[in-house]
XYZ file of C-alpha atoms in Angstrom:
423
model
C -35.388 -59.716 101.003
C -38.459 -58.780 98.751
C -37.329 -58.691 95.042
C -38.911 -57.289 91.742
C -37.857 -58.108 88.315
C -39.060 -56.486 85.820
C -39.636 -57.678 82.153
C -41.077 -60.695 80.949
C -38.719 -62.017 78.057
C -36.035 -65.175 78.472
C -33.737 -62.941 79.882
C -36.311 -62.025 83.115
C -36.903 -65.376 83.616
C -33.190 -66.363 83.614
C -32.892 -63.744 85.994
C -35.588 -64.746 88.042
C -34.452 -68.427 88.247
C -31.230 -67.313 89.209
C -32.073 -64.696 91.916
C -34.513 -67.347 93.404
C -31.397 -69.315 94.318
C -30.121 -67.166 96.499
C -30.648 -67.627 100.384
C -31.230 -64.046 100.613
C -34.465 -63.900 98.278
C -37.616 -64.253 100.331
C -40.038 -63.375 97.634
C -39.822 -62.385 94.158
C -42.194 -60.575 92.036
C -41.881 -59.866 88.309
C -43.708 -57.322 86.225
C -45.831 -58.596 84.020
C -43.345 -61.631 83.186
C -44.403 -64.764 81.367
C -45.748 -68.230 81.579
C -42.110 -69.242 82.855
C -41.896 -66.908 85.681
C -45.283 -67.141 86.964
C -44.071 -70.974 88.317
C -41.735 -69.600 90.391
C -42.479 -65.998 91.144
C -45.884 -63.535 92.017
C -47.048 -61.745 88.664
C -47.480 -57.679 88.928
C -49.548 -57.457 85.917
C -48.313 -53.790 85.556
C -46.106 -52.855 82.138
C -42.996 -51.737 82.595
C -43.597 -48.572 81.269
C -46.179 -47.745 84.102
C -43.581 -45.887 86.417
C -45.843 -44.446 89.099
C -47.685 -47.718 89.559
C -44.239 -49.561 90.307
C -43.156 -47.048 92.569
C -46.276 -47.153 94.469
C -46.718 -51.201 94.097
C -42.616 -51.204 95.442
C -43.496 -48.795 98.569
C -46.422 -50.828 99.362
C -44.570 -54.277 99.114
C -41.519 -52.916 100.764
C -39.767 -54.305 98.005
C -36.021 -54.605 98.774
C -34.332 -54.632 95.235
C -35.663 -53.837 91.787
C -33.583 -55.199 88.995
C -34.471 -53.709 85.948
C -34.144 -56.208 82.386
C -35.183 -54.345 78.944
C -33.079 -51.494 77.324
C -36.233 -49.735 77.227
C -36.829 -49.200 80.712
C -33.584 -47.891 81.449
C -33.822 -45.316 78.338
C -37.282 -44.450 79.459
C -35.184 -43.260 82.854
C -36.633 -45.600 85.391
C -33.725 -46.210 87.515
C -34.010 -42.579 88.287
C -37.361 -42.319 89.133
C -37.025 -45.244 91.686
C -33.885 -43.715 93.145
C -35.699 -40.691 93.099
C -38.559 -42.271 95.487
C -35.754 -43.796 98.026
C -36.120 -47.469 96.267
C -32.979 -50.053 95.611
C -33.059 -50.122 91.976
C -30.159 -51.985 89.714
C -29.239 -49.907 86.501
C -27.293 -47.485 85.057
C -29.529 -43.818 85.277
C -30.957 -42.113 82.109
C -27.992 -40.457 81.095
C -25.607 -43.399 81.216
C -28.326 -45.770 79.485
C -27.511 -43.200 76.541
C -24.495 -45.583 75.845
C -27.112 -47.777 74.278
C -30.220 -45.773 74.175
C -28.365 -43.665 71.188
C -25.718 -45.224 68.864
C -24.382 -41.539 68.054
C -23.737 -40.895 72.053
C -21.910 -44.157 71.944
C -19.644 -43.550 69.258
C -18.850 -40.422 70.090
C -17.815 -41.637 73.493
C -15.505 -44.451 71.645
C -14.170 -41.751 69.384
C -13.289 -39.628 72.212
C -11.561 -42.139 74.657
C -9.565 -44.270 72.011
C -11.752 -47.550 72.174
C -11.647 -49.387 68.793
C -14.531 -49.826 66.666
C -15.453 -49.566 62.796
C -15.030 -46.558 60.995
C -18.592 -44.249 60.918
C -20.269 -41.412 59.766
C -23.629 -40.055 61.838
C -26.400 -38.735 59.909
C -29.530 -37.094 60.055
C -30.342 -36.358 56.472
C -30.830 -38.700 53.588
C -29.426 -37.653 51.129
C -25.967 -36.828 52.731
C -26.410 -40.752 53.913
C -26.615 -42.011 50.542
C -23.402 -39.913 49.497
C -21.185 -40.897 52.694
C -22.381 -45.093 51.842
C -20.746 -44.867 48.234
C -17.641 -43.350 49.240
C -17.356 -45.743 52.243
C -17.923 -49.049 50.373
C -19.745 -51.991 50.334
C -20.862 -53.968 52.727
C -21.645 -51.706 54.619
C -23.985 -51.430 58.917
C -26.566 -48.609 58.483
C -27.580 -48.730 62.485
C -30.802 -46.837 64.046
C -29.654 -44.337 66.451
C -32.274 -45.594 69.083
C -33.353 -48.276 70.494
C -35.207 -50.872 67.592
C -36.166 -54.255 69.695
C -32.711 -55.340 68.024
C -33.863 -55.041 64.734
C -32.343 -51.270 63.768
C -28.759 -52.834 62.353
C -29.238 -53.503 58.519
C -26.269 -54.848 56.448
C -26.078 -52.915 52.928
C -24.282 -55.334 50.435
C -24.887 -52.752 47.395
C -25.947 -49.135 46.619
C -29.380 -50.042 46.121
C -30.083 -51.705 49.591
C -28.633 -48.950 51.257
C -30.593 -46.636 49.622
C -33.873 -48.415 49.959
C -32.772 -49.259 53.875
C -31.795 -45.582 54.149
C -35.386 -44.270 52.622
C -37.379 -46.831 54.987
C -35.471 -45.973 58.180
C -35.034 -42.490 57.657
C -37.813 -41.531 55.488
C -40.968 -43.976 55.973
C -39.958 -43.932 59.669
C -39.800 -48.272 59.987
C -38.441 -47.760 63.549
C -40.091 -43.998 64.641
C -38.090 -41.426 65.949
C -34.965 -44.326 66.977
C -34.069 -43.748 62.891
C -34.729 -40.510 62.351
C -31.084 -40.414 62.990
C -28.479 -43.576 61.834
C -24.760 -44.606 61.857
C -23.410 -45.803 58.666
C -20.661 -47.856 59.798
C -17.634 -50.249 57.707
C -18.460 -53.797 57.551
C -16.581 -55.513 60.447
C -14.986 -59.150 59.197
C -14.292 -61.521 61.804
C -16.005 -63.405 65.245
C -19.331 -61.428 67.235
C -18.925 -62.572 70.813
C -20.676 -60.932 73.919
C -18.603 -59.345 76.914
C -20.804 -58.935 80.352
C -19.145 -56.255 82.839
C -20.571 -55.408 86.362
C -19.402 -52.109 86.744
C -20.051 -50.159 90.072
C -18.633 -46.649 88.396
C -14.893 -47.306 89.936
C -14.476 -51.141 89.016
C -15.925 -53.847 87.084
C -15.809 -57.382 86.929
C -16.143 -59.639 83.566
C -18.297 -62.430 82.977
C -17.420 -65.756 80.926
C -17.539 -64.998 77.344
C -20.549 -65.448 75.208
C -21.539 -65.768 71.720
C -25.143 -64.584 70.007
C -25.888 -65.627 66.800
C -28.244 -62.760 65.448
C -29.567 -63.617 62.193
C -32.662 -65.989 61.671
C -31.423 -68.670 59.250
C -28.982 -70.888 59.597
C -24.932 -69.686 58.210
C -25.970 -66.283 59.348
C -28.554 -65.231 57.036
C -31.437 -63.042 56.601
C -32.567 -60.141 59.332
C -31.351 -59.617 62.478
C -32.841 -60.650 65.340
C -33.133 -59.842 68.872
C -30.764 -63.648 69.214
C -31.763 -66.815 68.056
C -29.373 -68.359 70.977
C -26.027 -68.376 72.312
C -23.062 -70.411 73.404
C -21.134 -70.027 76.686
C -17.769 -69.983 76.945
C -17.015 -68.849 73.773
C -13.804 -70.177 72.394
C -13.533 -67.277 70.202
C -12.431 -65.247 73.369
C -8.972 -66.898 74.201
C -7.109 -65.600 77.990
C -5.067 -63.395 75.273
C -8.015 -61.592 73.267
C -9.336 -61.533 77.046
C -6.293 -59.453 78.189
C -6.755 -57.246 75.094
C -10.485 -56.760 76.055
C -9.567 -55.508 79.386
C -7.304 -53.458 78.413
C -7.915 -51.661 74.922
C -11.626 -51.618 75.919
C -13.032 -52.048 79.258
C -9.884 -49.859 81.166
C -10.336 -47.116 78.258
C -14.483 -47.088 79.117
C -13.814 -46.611 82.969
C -11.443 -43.928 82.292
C -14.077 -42.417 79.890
C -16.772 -42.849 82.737
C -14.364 -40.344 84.795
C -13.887 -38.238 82.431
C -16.723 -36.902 81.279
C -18.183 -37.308 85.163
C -20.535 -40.066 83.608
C -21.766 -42.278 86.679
C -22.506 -45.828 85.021
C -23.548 -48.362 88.162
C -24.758 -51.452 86.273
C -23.981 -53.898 83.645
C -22.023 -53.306 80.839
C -22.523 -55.736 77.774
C -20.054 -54.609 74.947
C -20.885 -56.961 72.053
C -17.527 -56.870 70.053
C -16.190 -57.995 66.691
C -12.964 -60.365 66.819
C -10.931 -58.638 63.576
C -7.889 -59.480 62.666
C -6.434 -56.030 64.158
C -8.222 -57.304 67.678
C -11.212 -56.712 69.036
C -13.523 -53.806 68.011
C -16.937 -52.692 70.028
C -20.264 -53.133 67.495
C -22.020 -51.583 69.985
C -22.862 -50.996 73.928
C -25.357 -52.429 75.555
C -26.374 -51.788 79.531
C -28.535 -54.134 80.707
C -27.807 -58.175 80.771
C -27.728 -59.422 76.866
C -31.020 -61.649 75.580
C -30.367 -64.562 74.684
C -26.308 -64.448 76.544
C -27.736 -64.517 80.049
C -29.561 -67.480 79.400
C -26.210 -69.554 78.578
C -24.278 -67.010 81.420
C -26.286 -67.911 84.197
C -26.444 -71.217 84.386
C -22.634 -71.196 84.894
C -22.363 -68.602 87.334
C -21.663 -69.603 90.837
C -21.782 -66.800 92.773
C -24.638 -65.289 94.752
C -26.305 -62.676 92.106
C -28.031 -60.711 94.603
C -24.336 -60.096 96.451
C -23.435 -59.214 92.865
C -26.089 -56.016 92.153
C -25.689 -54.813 95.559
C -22.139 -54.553 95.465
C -22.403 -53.379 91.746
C -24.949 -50.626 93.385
C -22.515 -50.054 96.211
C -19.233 -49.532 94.584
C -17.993 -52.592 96.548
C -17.375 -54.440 92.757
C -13.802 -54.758 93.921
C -14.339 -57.147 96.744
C -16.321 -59.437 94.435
C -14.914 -62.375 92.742
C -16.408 -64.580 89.843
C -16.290 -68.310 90.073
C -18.049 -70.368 87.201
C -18.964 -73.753 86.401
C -16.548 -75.595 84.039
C -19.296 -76.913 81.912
C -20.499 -75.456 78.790
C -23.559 -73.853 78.177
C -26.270 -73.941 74.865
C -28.976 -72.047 74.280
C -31.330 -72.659 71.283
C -34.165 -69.737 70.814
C -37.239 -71.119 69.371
C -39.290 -68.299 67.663
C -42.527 -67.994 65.853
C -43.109 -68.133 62.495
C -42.483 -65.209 60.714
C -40.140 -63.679 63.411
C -38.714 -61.098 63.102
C -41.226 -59.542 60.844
C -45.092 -59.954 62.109
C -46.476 -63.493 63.270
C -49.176 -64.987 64.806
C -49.989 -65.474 68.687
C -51.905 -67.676 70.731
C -50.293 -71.469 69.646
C -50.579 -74.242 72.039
C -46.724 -75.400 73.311
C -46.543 -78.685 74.260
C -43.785 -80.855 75.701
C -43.098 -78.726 78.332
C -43.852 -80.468 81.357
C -41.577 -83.246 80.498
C -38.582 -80.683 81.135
C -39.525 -79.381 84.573
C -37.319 -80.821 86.852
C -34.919 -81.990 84.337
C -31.169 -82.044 85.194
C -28.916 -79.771 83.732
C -31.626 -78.379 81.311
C -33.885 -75.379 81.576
C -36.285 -74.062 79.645
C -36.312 -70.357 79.917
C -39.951 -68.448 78.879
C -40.275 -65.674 76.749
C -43.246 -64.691 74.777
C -45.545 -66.990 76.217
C -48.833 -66.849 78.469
C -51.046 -69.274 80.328
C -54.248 -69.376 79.717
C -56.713 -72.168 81.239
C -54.054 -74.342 81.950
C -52.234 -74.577 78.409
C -49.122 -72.321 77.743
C -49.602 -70.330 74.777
C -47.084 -68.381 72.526
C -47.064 -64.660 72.658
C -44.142 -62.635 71.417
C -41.824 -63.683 68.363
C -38.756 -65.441 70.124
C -40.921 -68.213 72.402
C -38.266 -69.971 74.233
C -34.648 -70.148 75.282
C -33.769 -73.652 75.575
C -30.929 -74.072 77.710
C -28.826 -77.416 78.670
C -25.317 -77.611 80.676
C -22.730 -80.231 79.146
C -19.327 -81.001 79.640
C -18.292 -79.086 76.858
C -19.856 -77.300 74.029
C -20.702 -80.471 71.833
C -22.392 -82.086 75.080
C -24.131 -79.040 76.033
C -25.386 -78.794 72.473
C -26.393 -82.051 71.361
C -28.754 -81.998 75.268
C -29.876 -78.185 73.915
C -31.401 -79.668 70.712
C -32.765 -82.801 71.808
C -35.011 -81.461 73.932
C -35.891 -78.664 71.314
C -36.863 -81.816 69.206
C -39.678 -82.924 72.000
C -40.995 -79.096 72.346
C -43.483 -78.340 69.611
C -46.180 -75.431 68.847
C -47.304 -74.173 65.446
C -44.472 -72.885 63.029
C -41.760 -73.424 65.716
C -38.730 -72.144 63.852
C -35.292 -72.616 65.330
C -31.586 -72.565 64.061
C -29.783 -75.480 64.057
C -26.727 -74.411 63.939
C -26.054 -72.667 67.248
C -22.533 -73.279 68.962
C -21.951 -75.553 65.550
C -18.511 -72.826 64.883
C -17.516 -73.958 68.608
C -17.595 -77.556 67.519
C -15.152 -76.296 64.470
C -12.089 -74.685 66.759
């Protein structure tokens, strides 16, 4: 089958490398993609926002599948514009994307269905922000209601942040229309760890467990970030805590989905807070998680095509998971200056000494070639990603080969997986 991916961050290529494995992927196409992807699929230099042009580039390639990887696509109501033109597409529809696309629709869908998360206010004025923060307490999450690139979840430690965060978001517009609206939110204390969910709108299946790390600087400072890398399994998520996942959140969702008559067929990525009272949803998430599929991937053993079409079919319940006992690292390597602005255009080097290494991949993200070099282009440049046979092994092969990759003001954590190594 003919297959288009479409994106072009570490998450695309992960997908691409992984759909490429599959006996039943003739061809694969991404749109526009990255350095990384062009080496093992065609380049549609079309932007993902061109809907027409991939509906009529799709009919003319008698593409097969479309697997759709940013948030924004799926907000921007793609899916239904494909399905709309008779084309495969795998995603949940406009409407469902709203579990992500607006943090208000999501909490109000918690609220109503009993699934545990912090305690909130939603606001669209503010002045009545400011008020609800100081009888709430510090710290506090002041979250965009839209979609940010990541970067709309600001932790208030004091009144003044939160009113300066408040007057930026809401006032000076620093993320447009997404924070015209925001959710002030408690403070969570305890473990992040990502949950992955294929669910076909009856049943679901769960991935391995997965933890981000979000913030730029090492001990979990600074902004947030789209992910600076992740760990996979993560130990955080015992068989217990995964019992209580299943059934405090992930049955209480599907029931939800019935509910209000809300057809989600796609993939659910809950990323959830490990409290002391259990686990809590942060926030939902419908596409595959950036950087978590890079570490998820590499693990997984089944067929992924088999996967979304059964996902797209409401077949979900014939499926069964099987994963690779090894551990997997990811370490992001960003440009300088990430998240805020940073310059483009520096030569990577090292590369080729990693392309047909064992148990290591280096996933693209912003990057581009250009006369034979491999340039950076976007703020997080690469997902480097190694198998071990646990998280230590996996780790120490992650960050070795992040030591031979260089380009100009490559910034990286170096603690990723490091609370693993402490359990």
């Amino acid at each position: 089958m003919k297959i288009l991916v479409l994106g072009s961050g570490g998450r695309e290529h992960a997908l691409v490398w992984k759909l490429k494995q599959s006996p039943r992927a003739r061809e694969i196409f991404c749109a526009p993609g990255n350095a990384g992807t062009a080496r093992i699929a065609r380049h549609v230099p079309m932007a993902v926002s061109d809907h027409a042009g991939l509906v009529r580039f799709a009919r003319e390639e008698k593409i097969d599948l479309t697997v759709v990887g940013p948030d924004d696509a799926l907000a921007a109501g793609i899916v239904n514009v494909f399905q709309q033109n008779g084309l495969r597409i795998f995603g949940p529809t406009q409407s469902a994307a709203r579990l992500e696309s607006s943090k208000i629709f999501a909490k109000e869908f918690m609220q109503r269905h009993g699934i545990p998360t912090a305690r909130s206010g939603q606001f669209d004025d503010s002045d009545a922000a400011n008020r609800f923060c100081q009888k709430l307490g510090y710290p506090l999450v002041i979250k965009a209601d839209g979609l940010a690139l990541g970067k709309g979840v600001i932790i208030a430690r004091n009144a003044d942040e939160a009113a300066k965060t408040l007057y930026r978001v809401m006032e000076r517009g620093q993320f447009g229309d997404a924070g015209r609206r925001v959710v002030i939110e408690e403070f969570l204390q305890g473990e992040e760890c990502s949950i992955h969910a294929l669910v076909d709108g009856k049943s679901y299946v769960l991935f391995a467990g997965a933890q981000d790390h979000k913030q730029i600087f090492d001990g979990d400072r600074g902004p947030n970030t789209g992910g600076m890398g992740a760990y996979s399994p993560a130990l955080v998520v015992s068989e217990e805590m995964l019992a209580r996942v299943r059934s405090e959140i992930i049955e209480p969702f599907m029931q939800g989905l019935t509910r209000d008559g809300l057809d989600f067929r796609g993939l659910l990525f809950p990323g959830l807070m490990i409290t002391r009272d259990g686990p809590k949803v942060l926030e939902f998430n419908c596409r595959f998680g950036d950087p978590e599929t890079q570490a998820l991937l590499p693990r997984l053993k089944n067929d992924l095509v088999d996967l979304l079409e059964a996902t797209m079919d409401g077949t979900l319940a014939q499926q069964n998971l099987t994963w690779d006992d090894r551990a997997a690292v990811c370490v992001v390597m960003a440009s300088a200056g990430y998240p805020d602005s940073y310059e483009k255009g520096k030569e990577i080097s090292g590369l080729d000494e990693f392309a047909n290494a064992e148990d290591l991949i280096v996933f693209h993200a912003g990057t581009r070639a250009e006369n034979g070099k491999t340039l950076t282009s976007g703020g997080r440049v690469l997902g480097v990603t190694a198998l071990g046979s646990d998280v230590r092994a996996a780790r120490e092969k992650a960050y070795d080969a992040v030591a031979r990759i260089s380009f100009e003001g490559a910034h990286f954590r170096r603690d990723i997986a490091a609370k693993a190594l402490a359990q």
